[in-house]
Amino acid sequence: MTDSSDIYQFTVNSNSDVRINLGGVTQSAEVQLIKDFNNNGEINQGDGDILALSIASSTNNTNIQRAIQAGTYYVRVVPRSGNNTNYDLELGFLSQPSTTPANPGNTLRNALNLGTLSPRETLSFTEFVGVTDSSDIYQFTVNSNSDVRINLGGVTQSAEVQLIKDFNNNGEINQGDGDILALSIASSTNNTNIQRAIQAGTYYVRVVPRSGNNTNYNLTISIE
C-alpha cells in the first residue's frame, strides 16, 4: 500500500451544511471530516479534531452530513485494515444563517438539526461531552413510521445515549411525561445501541457523560 490516506482542504465563508458522500469502493474505507482546532498541522483525536467519520464498504456507500461554522476544514479518506481501494468522493454545501449551530447544543431548542432522514440513511458523528459540555443533543425528523438504530461507542469513560420525543412540545425533557423513550450506557470496553420502531415525527438523540466524566464518543444514527 503506497498511499495510506488522501486529505482534501476546503474553506467556507459562512455557516453551512456540508454533505460528504463516499462510495465506489472495492474494499472498505473510512471518510473523516476534520478541523485543526489548535492549528498545529496535526490531527489530534483528543482535541476533537475529527468532527465526524463514517465507513463505506463494497456493498454500502456512506455519508457525513453536518452543520459547520465558517472556517477551514479537511476531508480525509483512509483504507480500513490495510486495504487497497479506489473510491468516489463528493462534497456538497448549503449556506446557512450565522445563527445556525455547528455543534450539538445541550437543550432541545438549540439541538443540532439533522433535517429529515430517509430510510437506509446513516449519519455519523465524533464529538465530546464532559465537565465543560454537559450534553450533546441532535434533532431529526422522519416522514413515515420507521426503525431507528442509534449506536454509541468509542468512549474513554462511560456515557449514556437517549432517544427522546418532546410530547408536549415545551422544549424541555420531562421524564414524567415519558419523553425519554429509551436509553443505554456505553463504557470504555462496551459499545451500546438503541433500536426502536418510531412513528413519523421529530425526535432527539442526547449523549450525556456519566458521573462527571470527560469523554469523546462516536455516534451513529441509522433509519431503516
Coordinates of N, CA, C and O in Angstrom, one line a residue, residues 108-109 163-174 177-181 202-204:
L108 N -33.1 21.1 23.9 CA -33.9 20.8 22.7 C -34.0 21.9 21.8 O -34.1 21.8 20.5
R109 N -34.0 23.2 22.3 CA -34.2 24.3 21.4 C -33.0 24.7 20.6 O -33.1 25.3 19.5
L163 N -32.9 8.3 23.5 CA -33.8 8.7 22.4 C -35.0 9.4 23.0 O -35.6 8.9 23.9
I164 N -35.3 10.6 22.5 CA -36.2 11.5 23.1 C -37.3 12.0 22.2 O -37.0 12.2 21.0
K165 N -38.5 12.1 22.7 CA -39.6 12.8 21.9 C -40.2 13.8 22.9 O -40.6 13.5 24.0
D166 N -40.4 15.0 22.4 CA -40.9 16.1 23.2 C -42.5 16.1 23.0 O -43.0 16.8 22.2
F167 N -43.2 15.3 23.8 CA -44.6 15.0 23.5 C -45.4 16.3 23.7 O -46.4 16.5 22.9
N168 N -45.1 17.1 24.6 CA -46.0 18.3 24.8 C -45.4 19.6 24.1 O -45.9 20.7 24.3
N169 N -44.3 19.4 23.4 CA -43.6 20.5 22.6 C -43.3 21.7 23.5 O -43.5 22.8 23.1
N170 N -42.8 21.4 24.7 CA -42.5 22.6 25.6 C -41.0 22.9 25.6 O -40.5 23.7 26.3
G171 N -40.2 22.2 24.7 CA -38.8 22.4 24.6 C -38.0 21.9 25.8 O -36.8 22.3 25.9
E172 N -38.6 21.1 26.6 CA -37.9 20.5 27.8 C -38.1 19.0 27.8 O -39.0 18.4 27.2
I173 N -37.1 18.3 28.4 CA -37.1 16.9 28.6 C -37.8 16.5 29.9 O -37.2 16.7 31.0
N174 N -39.0 16.0 29.8 CA -39.8 15.7 31.0 C -39.9 14.2 31.2 O -40.6 13.5 30.5
D177 N -43.3 12.7 31.7 CA -44.2 12.6 30.5 C -43.8 11.5 29.6 O -44.4 11.3 28.5
G178 N -42.7 10.8 29.9 CA -42.2 9.7 29.1 C -41.5 10.2 27.9 O -41.4 9.5 26.8
D179 N -40.9 11.4 28.0 CA -40.1 12.0 26.8 C -38.9 11.1 26.5 O -38.5 11.1 25.3
I180 N -38.3 10.5 27.5 CA -37.1 9.6 27.2 C -37.7 8.3 26.8 O -38.1 7.5 27.7
L181 N -37.7 8.0 25.5 CA -38.2 6.7 25.0 C -37.4 5.5 25.3 O -37.8 4.4 25.5
T202 N -40.8 14.2 14.9 CA -39.5 14.8 15.3 C -39.0 14.2 16.6 O -39.7 14.0 17.5
Y203 N -37.7 13.8 16.6 CA -37.1 13.1 17.7 C -35.7 13.8 18.0 O -35.2 14.5 17.2
Y204 N -35.2 13.4 19.2 CA -33.9 13.9 19.6 C -33.1 12.7 20.1 O -33.6 11.8 20.7

